[in-house]
Short mmCIF file of C-alpha atoms and ligand atoms in Angstrom, two decimals:
data_model
loop_
_atom_site.label_atom_id
_atom_site.label_comp_id
_atom_site.label_asym_id
_atom_site.label_seq_id
_atom_site.Cartn_x
_atom_site.Cartn_y
_atom_site.Cartn_z
CA MET U 1208 0.00 0.00 0.00
CA LYS U 1209 1.20 3.48 -0.82
CA VAL U 1210 0.89 6.19 1.82
CA ARG U 1211 0.37 9.87 1.13
CA ASN U 1212 2.49 12.49 2.89
CA PRO U 1213 0.06 15.07 4.33
CA ARG U 1214 2.48 17.99 3.77
CA THR U 1215 3.51 17.23 0.19
CA GLY U 1216 0.60 15.20 -1.13
CA GLU U 1217 3.11 12.68 -2.46
CA ALA U 1218 2.93 8.94 -1.90
CA ASP U 1219 6.40 8.61 -0.39
CA TYR U 1220 6.00 5.55 1.79
CA GLU U 1221 4.96 1.98 1.16
CA PHE U 1222 4.15 -1.00 3.30
CA THR U 1223 2.84 -4.49 2.85
CA PRO U 1224 -0.46 -4.95 4.65
CA VAL U 1225 -0.73 -8.00 6.87
CA ASP U 1226 -3.32 -10.36 5.38
CA SER U 1227 -5.78 -12.44 7.35
CA GLN U 1228 -3.39 -15.40 7.56
CA GLY U 1229 -0.69 -13.09 8.92
CA VAL U 1230 -3.08 -11.75 11.55
CA ALA U 1231 -4.11 -15.28 12.54
CA ALA U 1232 -0.43 -16.28 12.84
CA ALA U 1233 0.33 -13.25 15.03
CA ALA U 1234 -2.69 -14.06 17.21
CA LYS U 1235 -1.47 -17.65 17.57
CA ARG U 1236 2.02 -16.52 18.64
CA LEU U 1237 0.58 -14.10 21.17
CA ARG U 1238 -1.82 -16.68 22.58
CA ARG U 1239 1.04 -19.12 23.10
CA HIS U 1240 2.85 -16.69 25.39
CA GLN U 1241 -0.11 -15.05 27.13
CA PRO U 1242 -0.61 -17.66 29.91
CA GLU U 1243 2.96 -17.12 31.12
CA TRP U 1244 2.46 -13.34 30.98
CA ALA U 1245 -0.81 -13.51 32.94
CA ALA U 1246 0.69 -15.88 35.51
CA MET U 1247 3.51 -13.47 36.34
CA PRO U 1248 3.08 -11.43 39.51
CA LEU U 1249 1.85 -7.95 38.59
CA ALA U 1250 5.11 -6.44 39.86
CA GLU U 1251 7.04 -8.47 37.31
CA ARG U 1252 4.76 -7.51 34.39
CA SER U 1253 4.97 -3.95 35.59
CA ALA U 1254 8.78 -4.00 35.64
CA ILE U 1255 8.80 -5.27 32.04
CA LEU U 1256 6.37 -2.58 30.91
CA LEU U 1257 8.43 0.09 32.68
CA ARG U 1258 11.46 -1.08 30.68
CA TRP U 1259 9.36 -0.50 27.58
CA ALA U 1260 8.64 3.05 28.77
CA ASP U 1261 12.42 3.61 28.96
CA ALA U 1262 12.89 2.01 25.51
CA ILE U 1263 10.24 4.32 23.98
CA GLU U 1264 12.13 7.28 25.40
CA LYS U 1265 15.35 5.92 23.91
CA HIS U 1266 13.71 5.63 20.48
CA ALA U 1267 11.61 8.77 20.89
CA GLY U 1268 13.55 10.77 18.31
CA ALA U 1269 12.92 8.21 15.57
CA ILE U 1270 9.28 7.67 16.53
CA ILE U 1271 8.57 11.42 16.66
CA GLY U 1272 10.31 11.84 13.29
CA GLN U 1273 8.06 9.29 11.58
CA LEU U 1274 4.92 10.41 13.41
CA THR U 1275 5.65 13.96 12.29
CA ILE U 1276 5.61 12.81 8.66
CA ASP U 1277 2.48 10.72 9.31
CA THR U 1278 0.56 13.68 10.74
CA GLY U 1279 2.21 16.77 9.21
CA ARG U 1280 2.70 18.36 12.65
CA ALA U 1281 5.72 18.30 14.94
CA GLY U 1282 4.67 19.55 18.38
CA ILE U 1283 1.71 17.22 18.82
CA ALA U 1284 3.81 14.31 17.51
CA ALA U 1285 6.27 14.98 20.35
CA ILE U 1286 3.43 15.23 22.88
CA GLU U 1287 1.95 11.95 21.66
CA VAL U 1288 5.22 10.04 21.90
CA GLY U 1289 6.15 11.66 25.22
CA GLY U 1290 2.74 10.73 26.65
CA VAL U 1291 3.06 6.97 26.20
CA PRO U 1292 5.84 6.35 28.77
CA GLY U 1293 3.83 8.59 31.12
CA THR U 1294 0.75 6.40 30.59
CA ILE U 1295 2.77 3.24 31.29
CA ARG U 1296 4.19 4.73 34.51
CA ARG U 1297 0.79 5.95 35.65
CA TRP U 1298 -0.74 2.47 35.24
CA ALA U 1299 2.29 0.94 36.99
CA GLU U 1300 1.52 3.15 39.98
CA GLN U 1301 -2.24 2.67 39.99
CA ALA U 1302 -2.74 -0.95 38.89
CA PRO U 1303 -1.73 -2.72 42.15
CA GLU U 1304 -4.28 -0.85 44.27
CA ILE U 1305 -7.09 -1.10 41.68
CA ILE U 1306 -6.54 -4.82 41.13
CA ALA U 1307 -6.36 -5.51 44.88
CA ARG U 1308 -9.58 -3.61 45.52
CA HIS U 1309 -11.44 -5.46 42.75
CA SER U 1310 -10.29 -8.92 43.83
CA PRO U 1311 -11.28 -9.30 47.49
CA SER U 1312 -10.33 -12.68 48.89
CA GLU U 1313 -12.71 -13.10 51.87
CA ILE U 1314 -16.24 -11.77 51.66
CA GLN U 1315 -18.94 -13.20 53.89
CA SER U 1316 -21.84 -14.14 51.62
CA ALA U 1317 -25.47 -13.40 52.55
CA ASN U 1318 -25.63 -17.17 52.70
CA PRO U 1319 -24.15 -17.72 56.19
CA THR U 1320 -22.11 -20.84 55.39
CA VAL U 1321 -20.43 -19.35 52.32
CA ILE U 1322 -17.32 -17.21 51.88
CA ASN U 1323 -16.82 -15.58 48.47
CA SER U 1324 -13.71 -14.35 46.76
CA THR U 1325 -13.18 -12.74 43.37
CA ARG U 1326 -10.40 -13.65 40.96
CA LEU U 1327 -9.72 -11.36 38.05
CA VAL U 1328 -9.08 -13.37 34.89
CA PRO U 1329 -7.82 -11.34 31.93
CA PHE U 1330 -9.14 -11.86 28.43
CA ALA U 1331 -6.37 -13.80 26.67
CA LEU U 1332 -5.94 -11.69 23.54
CA PHE U 1333 -6.81 -8.01 23.33
CA GLY U 1334 -7.05 -6.21 19.97
CA ALA U 1335 -6.93 -2.47 19.22
CA ILE U 1336 -7.96 -0.80 15.96
CA ALA U 1337 -6.88 2.84 15.77
CA PRO U 1338 -7.66 5.87 13.59
CA TRP U 1339 -5.25 8.33 11.98
CA ASN U 1340 -5.81 11.47 14.06
CA PHE U 1341 -3.61 10.58 17.06
CA PRO U 1342 -1.90 7.49 15.68
CA MET U 1343 0.50 6.74 18.56
CA THR U 1344 -1.79 7.70 21.44
CA LEU U 1345 -4.82 5.83 20.13
CA SER U 1346 -2.84 2.72 19.16
CA THR U 1347 -1.48 2.35 22.70
CA ILE U 1348 -4.03 3.92 25.08
CA ASP U 1349 -6.04 0.71 25.55
CA ALA U 1350 -3.26 -1.80 24.90
CA ILE U 1351 -1.19 -0.56 27.85
CA PRO U 1352 -3.78 -1.27 30.55
CA ALA U 1353 -4.68 -4.53 28.74
CA LEU U 1354 -1.05 -5.63 29.08
CA PHE U 1355 -1.03 -4.64 32.76
CA ALA U 1356 -4.15 -6.80 33.19
CA GLY U 1357 -2.30 -9.80 31.74
CA CYS U 1358 -3.76 -9.86 28.23
CA ALA U 1359 -1.57 -10.23 25.18
CA ALA U 1360 -2.17 -7.34 22.77
CA LEU U 1361 -2.45 -7.04 19.01
CA ILE U 1362 -2.62 -3.50 17.61
CA LYS U 1363 -3.71 -2.33 14.17
CA PRO U 1364 -2.97 1.34 13.51
CA SER U 1365 -4.55 3.25 10.65
CA GLU U 1366 -3.25 2.60 7.14
CA ILE U 1367 -3.22 6.39 6.65
CA THR U 1368 -0.49 6.86 9.30
CA PRO U 1369 1.69 3.72 9.51
CA ARG U 1370 5.20 5.22 9.48
CA PHE U 1371 5.65 5.43 13.25
CA VAL U 1372 5.16 1.67 13.58
CA GLU U 1373 8.68 0.66 12.56
CA PRO U 1374 10.53 2.71 15.20
CA LEU U 1375 7.86 1.80 17.77
CA ARG U 1376 8.49 -1.88 16.99
CA ALA U 1377 12.19 -1.25 17.60
CA SER U 1378 11.32 -0.09 21.13
CA ILE U 1379 9.26 -3.25 21.71
CA ALA U 1380 12.10 -5.44 20.43
CA GLU U 1381 14.35 -4.04 23.18
CA VAL U 1382 12.13 -5.76 25.74
CA PRO U 1383 12.04 -9.41 24.60
CA GLU U 1384 9.55 -10.55 27.27
CA LEU U 1385 7.14 -7.88 26.02
CA ALA U 1386 7.73 -8.67 22.33
CA LYS U 1387 6.22 -12.12 22.99
CA VAL U 1388 2.87 -10.61 24.02
CA LEU U 1389 2.65 -7.37 22.03
CA GLU U 1390 2.57 -7.15 18.24
CA ILE U 1391 1.54 -4.52 15.73
CA VAL U 1392 -0.02 -5.43 12.39
CA VAL U 1393 -0.33 -2.82 9.67
CA GLY U 1394 -3.08 -2.77 7.08
CA ASP U 1395 -6.52 -1.48 6.19
CA ALA U 1396 -10.06 -2.75 6.69
CA THR U 1397 -9.11 -6.32 5.69
CA THR U 1398 -6.46 -6.48 8.41
CA GLY U 1399 -8.93 -4.91 10.87
CA GLU U 1400 -11.60 -7.48 10.04
CA ALA U 1401 -9.10 -10.29 10.58
CA LEU U 1402 -8.09 -8.78 13.92
CA VAL U 1403 -11.70 -8.77 15.13
CA ALA U 1404 -12.03 -12.41 14.08
CA ASN U 1405 -8.95 -13.43 16.08
CA VAL U 1406 -9.09 -11.59 19.42
CA ASP U 1407 -11.15 -12.00 22.60
CA TYR U 1408 -11.87 -8.30 23.24
CA VAL U 1409 -11.66 -5.46 20.74
CA CYS U 1410 -11.27 -1.74 21.35
CA PHE U 1411 -12.11 0.22 18.25
CA THR U 1412 -11.52 3.96 17.89
CA GLY U 1413 -12.82 5.53 14.71
CA SER U 1414 -15.92 6.59 12.83
CA VAL U 1415 -19.50 5.57 13.62
CA ALA U 1416 -19.82 3.91 10.21
CA THR U 1417 -16.86 1.59 10.79
CA GLY U 1418 -17.75 1.18 14.46
CA ARG U 1419 -21.08 -0.33 13.44
CA LYS U 1420 -19.29 -2.84 11.19
CA VAL U 1421 -16.90 -3.74 14.01
CA ALA U 1422 -19.83 -4.14 16.44
CA VAL U 1423 -21.57 -6.52 14.01
CA ALA U 1424 -18.38 -8.53 13.41
CA ALA U 1425 -17.71 -8.66 17.16
CA ALA U 1426 -21.25 -9.89 17.76
CA GLU U 1427 -20.64 -12.67 15.20
CA ALA U 1428 -17.37 -13.55 16.94
CA PHE U 1429 -19.17 -13.26 20.31
CA ILE U 1430 -16.59 -10.93 21.83
CA PRO U 1431 -17.05 -7.58 23.59
CA ALA U 1432 -16.60 -4.54 21.35
CA ASN U 1433 -15.53 -1.40 23.17
CA LEU U 1434 -16.25 1.45 20.76
CA GLU U 1435 -14.90 5.01 20.90
CA LEU U 1436 -16.48 6.85 17.98
CA GLY U 1437 -17.17 10.28 16.60
CA GLY U 1438 -18.80 13.36 18.03
CA LYS U 1439 -20.31 16.74 17.24
CA ASP U 1440 -19.52 18.34 20.56
CA PRO U 1441 -21.54 21.40 21.56
CA MET U 1442 -20.38 24.24 23.81
CA ILE U 1443 -23.00 26.40 25.54
CA ILE U 1444 -21.80 29.87 26.50
CA MET U 1445 -24.01 31.57 29.09
CA ALA U 1446 -24.60 35.32 29.33
CA SER U 1447 -22.62 35.39 32.60
CA ALA U 1448 -19.42 34.20 30.85
CA ASP U 1449 -16.71 36.67 29.88
CA PRO U 1450 -17.21 36.86 26.09
CA VAL U 1451 -13.53 37.53 25.35
CA GLU U 1452 -12.23 34.65 27.48
CA ALA U 1453 -15.03 32.43 26.17
CA ALA U 1454 -14.09 33.13 22.55
CA ARG U 1455 -10.44 32.22 23.23
CA THR U 1456 -11.41 29.01 25.01
CA ALA U 1457 -13.86 28.02 22.29
CA LEU U 1458 -11.24 28.63 19.60
CA ARG U 1459 -8.63 26.42 21.27
CA ALA U 1460 -11.15 23.68 22.08
CA SER U 1461 -12.31 23.67 18.49
CA ILE U 1462 -9.18 23.96 16.39
CA LEU U 1463 -6.41 22.27 18.38
CA ALA U 1464 -4.87 19.54 16.19
CA THR U 1465 -6.64 21.18 13.22
CA GLY U 1466 -9.91 20.06 14.80
CA GLN U 1467 -9.02 16.46 14.00
CA ALA U 1468 -9.98 15.27 17.44
CA CYS U 1469 -13.10 13.39 18.49
CA GLN U 1470 -13.61 15.81 21.41
CA SER U 1471 -13.27 18.99 19.33
CA ILE U 1472 -15.99 21.57 19.92
CA GLU U 1473 -17.97 21.76 16.66
CA ARG U 1474 -21.04 23.81 17.63
CA LEU U 1475 -21.17 26.99 19.71
CA TYR U 1476 -24.43 28.14 21.32
CA VAL U 1477 -23.97 31.67 22.64
CA ALA U 1478 -26.34 33.70 24.85
CA ARG U 1479 -27.72 36.66 22.92
CA PRO U 1480 -26.48 39.43 25.31
CA ILE U 1481 -22.81 38.49 24.69
CA TYR U 1482 -23.20 37.15 21.15
CA ASP U 1483 -21.83 40.21 19.29
CA LYS U 1484 -18.78 40.66 21.53
CA PHE U 1485 -18.11 36.91 21.49
CA LEU U 1486 -18.35 36.70 17.71
CA GLU U 1487 -16.15 39.76 17.16
CA THR U 1488 -13.44 38.35 19.47
CA LEU U 1489 -13.70 34.89 17.94
CA VAL U 1490 -13.19 36.27 14.43
CA ASN U 1491 -10.21 38.42 15.56
CA GLU U 1492 -8.58 35.55 17.41
CA ALA U 1493 -9.27 33.10 14.56
CA GLU U 1494 -7.56 35.43 12.11
CA LYS U 1495 -4.41 35.46 14.24
CA VAL U 1496 -4.02 31.68 13.99
CA ARG U 1497 -1.19 30.63 11.67
CA LEU U 1498 -0.74 27.54 9.51
CA ASN U 1499 2.37 25.46 10.19
CA TYR U 1500 3.23 26.03 6.52
CA PRO U 1501 5.84 26.40 5.12
CA ASP U 1502 7.74 25.97 8.40
CA ILE U 1503 6.44 23.00 10.39
CA HIS U 1504 7.96 24.51 13.54
CA GLN U 1505 5.81 27.67 13.38
CA GLY U 1506 2.06 28.13 13.70
CA GLU U 1507 -0.90 26.42 15.26
CA ILE U 1508 -2.68 24.60 12.44
CA GLY U 1509 -1.34 21.69 10.42
CA PRO U 1510 -2.58 20.13 7.20
CA PHE U 1511 -5.40 17.62 7.10
CA ILE U 1512 -3.78 14.25 7.75
CA PHE U 1513 -6.35 12.61 5.48
CA ALA U 1514 -6.94 14.95 2.54
CA PRO U 1515 -10.50 13.76 1.75
CA GLN U 1516 -11.46 15.17 5.17
CA GLY U 1517 -10.70 18.63 3.78
CA GLN U 1518 -12.92 17.94 0.77
CA LYS U 1519 -15.75 16.78 3.02
CA ILE U 1520 -15.57 20.01 5.03
CA ALA U 1521 -15.37 22.11 1.85
CA GLU U 1522 -18.69 20.53 0.84
CA GLN U 1523 -20.20 21.29 4.26
CA ILE U 1524 -19.10 24.94 3.93
CA THR U 1525 -20.49 25.23 0.39
CA GLU U 1526 -23.84 23.81 1.46
CA ALA U 1527 -23.98 26.17 4.47
CA LYS U 1528 -23.24 29.18 2.24
CA GLU U 1529 -25.90 28.12 -0.26
CA LYS U 1530 -28.43 27.95 2.56
CA GLY U 1531 -27.57 31.46 3.76
CA ALA U 1532 -24.73 31.07 6.28
CA ARG U 1533 -22.05 33.79 6.49
CA ILE U 1534 -18.36 32.89 6.63
CA LEU U 1535 -16.66 35.39 8.95
CA ALA U 1536 -13.17 33.87 8.98
CA GLY U 1537 -11.41 31.14 7.00
CA GLY U 1538 -13.77 29.11 4.87
CA THR U 1539 -11.51 28.13 1.98
CA VAL U 1540 -9.72 24.81 1.75
CA GLU U 1541 -6.25 25.65 0.43
CA ILE U 1542 -3.65 23.43 -1.22
CA LEU U 1543 -0.17 24.58 -0.19
CA GLY U 1544 2.93 22.67 -1.24
CA GLY U 1545 0.68 19.65 -1.86
CA GLY U 1546 -0.87 19.70 1.63
CA THR U 1547 -4.55 20.43 2.28
CA TYR U 1548 -5.23 23.20 4.83
CA LEU U 1549 -8.15 25.09 6.30
CA ARG U 1550 -7.78 28.17 8.48
CA PRO U 1551 -10.12 28.45 11.49
CA THR U 1552 -13.53 28.89 9.96
CA VAL U 1553 -16.11 30.94 11.85
CA ILE U 1554 -19.62 30.63 10.46
CA ALA U 1555 -22.71 32.60 11.50
CA ASP U 1556 -26.39 32.41 10.52
CA VAL U 1557 -26.33 28.64 10.43
CA THR U 1558 -29.43 26.47 10.84
CA PRO U 1559 -29.84 23.00 12.36
CA ASP U 1560 -30.50 21.37 8.98
CA MET U 1561 -27.03 22.25 7.64
CA ALA U 1562 -24.45 19.45 7.54
CA ILE U 1563 -21.94 21.74 9.23
CA VAL U 1564 -24.22 21.82 12.31
CA ARG U 1565 -25.47 18.24 12.07
CA ASP U 1566 -22.58 16.02 10.91
CA GLU U 1567 -19.11 15.53 12.33
CA SER U 1568 -16.67 17.88 10.54
CA PHE U 1569 -13.38 16.79 12.12
CA GLY U 1570 -11.73 20.06 11.20
CA PRO U 1571 -11.27 23.65 12.43
CA VAL U 1572 -14.85 24.86 11.94
CA LEU U 1573 -16.85 26.93 14.41
CA PRO U 1574 -20.54 27.37 13.59
CA VAL U 1575 -21.91 29.97 16.04
CA ILE U 1576 -25.59 29.99 17.02
CA PRO U 1577 -27.15 32.65 19.30
CA PHE U 1578 -29.82 31.70 21.83
CA ASP U 1579 -32.38 33.65 23.88
CA ASP U 1580 -33.60 30.81 26.06
CA VAL U 1581 -31.17 28.32 27.59
CA GLU U 1582 -33.83 25.59 27.29
CA ASP U 1583 -33.65 26.07 23.54
CA ALA U 1584 -29.83 25.90 23.60
CA ILE U 1585 -29.93 22.66 25.61
CA ALA U 1586 -32.51 21.16 23.25
CA GLN U 1587 -30.41 22.09 20.19
CA ALA U 1588 -27.20 20.81 21.81
CA ASN U 1589 -28.91 17.48 22.51
CA ASP U 1590 -30.49 17.24 19.05
CA THR U 1591 -27.81 14.95 17.64
CA ILE U 1592 -27.02 11.28 17.16
CA TYR U 1593 -23.75 11.88 19.02
CA GLY U 1594 -23.02 12.06 22.75
CA LEU U 1595 -19.27 12.05 23.17
CA SER U 1596 -18.59 15.20 25.18
CA ALA U 1597 -19.77 18.79 25.60
CA ALA U 1598 -18.84 22.01 27.39
CA VAL U 1599 -20.48 24.87 29.25
CA LEU U 1600 -18.96 28.27 30.02
CA ALA U 1601 -20.64 30.47 32.65
CA GLY U 1602 -19.81 32.97 35.36
CA SER U 1603 -19.77 30.27 38.04
CA THR U 1604 -19.11 26.55 38.32
CA GLU U 1605 -22.61 26.03 39.75
CA GLU U 1606 -24.33 27.71 36.83
CA ALA U 1607 -22.23 25.85 34.27
CA GLU U 1608 -22.87 22.53 36.01
CA ALA U 1609 -26.60 23.09 36.19
CA VAL U 1610 -26.63 23.33 32.39
CA GLY U 1611 -23.93 20.68 31.89
CA THR U 1612 -25.86 17.97 33.68
CA ARG U 1613 -28.74 18.49 31.23
CA LEU U 1614 -26.52 17.58 28.27
CA GLU U 1615 -26.60 14.07 26.82
CA ALA U 1616 -22.88 13.37 26.59
CA GLY U 1617 -20.34 11.32 28.50
CA ALA U 1618 -17.91 14.05 29.52
CA ILE U 1619 -18.84 17.65 30.26
CA SER U 1620 -16.12 20.30 30.46
CA ILE U 1621 -17.12 22.94 33.00
CA ASN U 1622 -15.71 26.40 32.32
CA ASP U 1623 -13.28 24.98 29.78
CA GLY U 1624 -13.62 22.92 26.60
CA SER U 1625 -12.48 19.54 25.23
CA MET U 1626 -10.92 18.63 28.56
CA THR U 1627 -10.88 14.89 27.83
CA ALA U 1628 -7.92 15.63 25.57
CA MET U 1629 -5.90 16.50 28.67
CA VAL U 1630 -7.63 14.85 31.62
CA TRP U 1631 -7.32 11.08 31.50
CA ASP U 1632 -8.53 10.01 34.92
CA ALA U 1633 -12.20 10.96 34.73
CA GLU U 1634 -14.32 7.91 33.88
CA ASN U 1635 -16.78 8.67 31.11
CA SER U 1636 -19.09 6.65 28.89
CA SER U 1637 -19.85 7.60 25.34
CA PHE U 1638 -23.57 8.35 25.04
CA LYS U 1639 -25.73 7.55 22.03
CA MET U 1640 -23.82 6.72 18.82
CA SER U 1641 -20.48 8.04 20.11
CA GLY U 1642 -19.61 4.65 21.49
CA MET U 1643 -20.30 1.61 23.57
CA GLY U 1644 -18.78 -0.20 26.50
CA PRO U 1645 -16.77 0.77 29.56
CA SER U 1646 -14.74 3.96 29.88
CA ARG U 1647 -11.13 3.88 28.72
CA MET U 1648 -10.39 6.65 31.20
CA GLY U 1649 -10.16 6.13 34.95
CA GLU U 1650 -9.93 2.76 36.65
CA SER U 1651 -12.40 0.99 34.37
CA GLY U 1652 -9.72 1.56 31.72
CA LEU U 1653 -8.00 -1.36 33.46
CA THR U 1654 -10.83 -3.36 35.05
CA ARG U 1655 -12.67 -3.83 31.71
CA PHE U 1656 -9.98 -6.31 30.62
CA PHE U 1657 -10.83 -8.78 33.38
CA ARG U 1658 -13.58 -11.28 33.70
CA LYS U 1659 -14.57 -11.82 37.31
CA GLN U 1660 -14.30 -15.38 38.49
CA ALA U 1661 -16.15 -16.06 41.72
CA LEU U 1662 -14.70 -18.62 44.13
CA ILE U 1663 -17.67 -19.62 46.26
CA ARG U 1664 -16.43 -21.53 49.31
CA GLN U 1665 -18.81 -23.77 51.18
CA THR U 1666 -17.72 -24.01 54.82
CA THR U 1667 -20.16 -26.71 55.91
CA SER U 1668 -21.59 -29.91 54.45
CA PRO U 1669 -23.04 -29.25 51.01
CA ALA U 1670 -26.81 -29.58 50.58
CA ARG U 1671 -28.13 -32.95 49.45
CA ILE U 1672 -30.82 -33.63 46.89
CA GLN U 1673 -33.18 -34.82 49.66
CA ASP U 1674 -33.09 -31.31 51.15
CA PHE U 1675 -35.07 -30.26 48.07
CA ALA U 1676 -37.65 -33.06 48.25
CA GLU U 1677 -41.21 -31.93 47.54
CA GLU U 1678 -42.43 -32.91 51.01
CA ASN U 1679 -39.99 -30.40 52.57
CA PHE U 1680 -42.01 -27.55 51.05
CA ALA U 1681 -45.40 -26.24 52.15
CA GLY U 1682 -48.30 -26.26 49.69
CA ASP U 1683 -47.65 -22.64 48.71
CA GLY U 1684 -44.09 -23.51 47.58
CA ARG U 1685 -42.39 -22.08 50.65
CA PRO U 1686 -39.99 -24.33 52.61
P1 NAD S 2305 -12.24 4.94 10.40
O1 NAD S 2305 -13.47 4.41 11.05
O2 NAD S 2305 -12.26 5.22 8.96
O3 NAD S 2305 -11.02 3.93 10.62
C1 NAD S 2305 -10.56 3.56 11.89
C2 NAD S 2305 -9.80 2.25 11.80
O4 NAD S 2305 -10.68 1.20 11.41
C3 NAD S 2305 -8.66 2.23 10.79
O5 NAD S 2305 -7.55 1.57 11.40
C4 NAD S 2305 -9.22 1.38 9.67
O6 NAD S 2305 -8.23 0.70 8.93
C5 NAD S 2305 -10.07 0.40 10.42
N1 NAD S 2305 -11.13 -0.24 9.66
C6 NAD S 2305 -11.79 0.23 8.56
N2 NAD S 2305 -12.76 -0.64 8.20
C7 NAD S 2305 -12.72 -1.67 9.08
C8 NAD S 2305 -13.48 -2.86 9.24
N3 NAD S 2305 -14.49 -3.17 8.42
N4 NAD S 2305 -13.19 -3.69 10.28
C9 NAD S 2305 -12.19 -3.39 11.13
N5 NAD S 2305 -11.42 -2.27 11.03
C10 NAD S 2305 -11.69 -1.42 10.02
O7 NAD S 2305 -11.86 6.23 11.26
P2 NAD S 2305 -10.77 7.33 10.89
O8 NAD S 2305 -11.27 8.10 9.73
O9 NAD S 2305 -9.43 6.71 10.85
O10 NAD S 2305 -10.82 8.26 12.20
C11 NAD S 2305 -11.64 9.37 12.36
C12 NAD S 2305 -12.82 9.02 13.24
O11 NAD S 2305 -12.39 8.53 14.51
C13 NAD S 2305 -13.68 10.24 13.56
O12 NAD S 2305 -15.04 9.89 13.44
C14 NAD S 2305 -13.36 10.51 15.03
O13 NAD S 2305 -14.35 11.19 15.74
C15 NAD S 2305 -13.11 9.14 15.56
N6 NAD S 2305 -12.33 9.18 16.79
C16 NAD S 2305 -12.91 8.87 17.98
C17 NAD S 2305 -12.19 8.94 19.17
C18 NAD S 2305 -12.79 8.62 20.50
O14 NAD S 2305 -12.06 8.42 21.46
N7 NAD S 2305 -14.10 8.59 20.63
C19 NAD S 2305 -10.85 9.33 19.11
C20 NAD S 2305 -10.29 9.63 17.87
C21 NAD S 2305 -11.04 9.54 16.72
#
């Protein structure tokens, strides 16, 4: 497969996708070694994973270099690679206490002669399927706690951004015990389908359309599918908020990473009394934002990693204009040096029927909608198939929370926006079509990879069949 460079538009990288037999062979290798991995004391698994954290840091330069080409941005590539050792170390600290708390050894049952205990039994083979927007983070975020739990892990990154895999593999190879239970397979949908068919638990991060296919395939394979899908996150800005601060926060929460983040703010509902000031500031601030072109080390906005995304947004903008929307900043998809770019695009006079308000954009677009009645803003914010996250800005925490708890989404940023990009310890479920299954954040990020095995200890003579004889029961069925 040929891979396009997002900054030049040229296909300058090639790889051979792993076919279904290759995936099955990898799964077989991993399954062979998983029992030994799971049987190790947690401290030993942890020590091995911590050596991997060190190895990633040793190879960080090479991984960042390739991830920079994959994504067309340098700073976020460094943050992504730097974050993975941090994630490993955080789980190393937290896992012992979480696992101990979830596996009590002596609990008196309600049945007086019985003592219960809970054993945590990991799924044998975990599989991750990742998208292209944060290739390193989203390939590893679930696999790390799965490995701590004692699963073996098979990862399939996106075929759009596969370059970072080779140097990442080099870091895994430095830790031979880990290399037996962690493999990465590259490829597209075919490789992803084979992964689902070969693992015992799949975490899929990507679009709703593909998520549905993965859910169906997982149902056929009778395995849990943990889905982290798209969003159309709203932000409600109350009249008590500072319009200037609010505009700056909204801009960052919307356009960071060129808006190519599931938790990007994509709809802004602004209270009428501050609407004009908010909009004026937003336009001014949006116009100050620079592309990271031609110098990748300058500016705030990179190219679209996946060029067709730019085309999709161009169509949304055209449709909005045709239906009467006004573009106040940005609005034109530009081709520069072969890369596809869009400056922060502020759009007013939008209506709920426009694709730019209804569908996920996954780019730096900010449709702004005034409201007179907060009930109307809440109703519009909730009028979506998505429920990933949302945000409320107000003059006080209490006011923002009172609105936030009315929103149908799994994570609500209070007096900030898109906080799930930075806060990883708040458990949250994806509502509606934004996903399914336990939270990847917080302690369920680890506990979801265990099945609970109950050890039910009888401390007296077990019951005999005669104890259940009909004559032992009264006519009404009671003993
Ligand atoms: P995508 O759904 O096109 O692809 C995601 C992955 O699925 C890729 O690795 C792809 O090869 C694989 N795939 C494709 N068809 C498959 C199949 N039939 N079976 C198994 N695997 C298959 O998503 P994308 O375009 O790469 O990513 C963008 C989407 O991801 C956006 O919708 C975004 O909101 C979402 N996303 C969600 C989160 C989250 O945490 N909720 C985070 C990041 C991105």
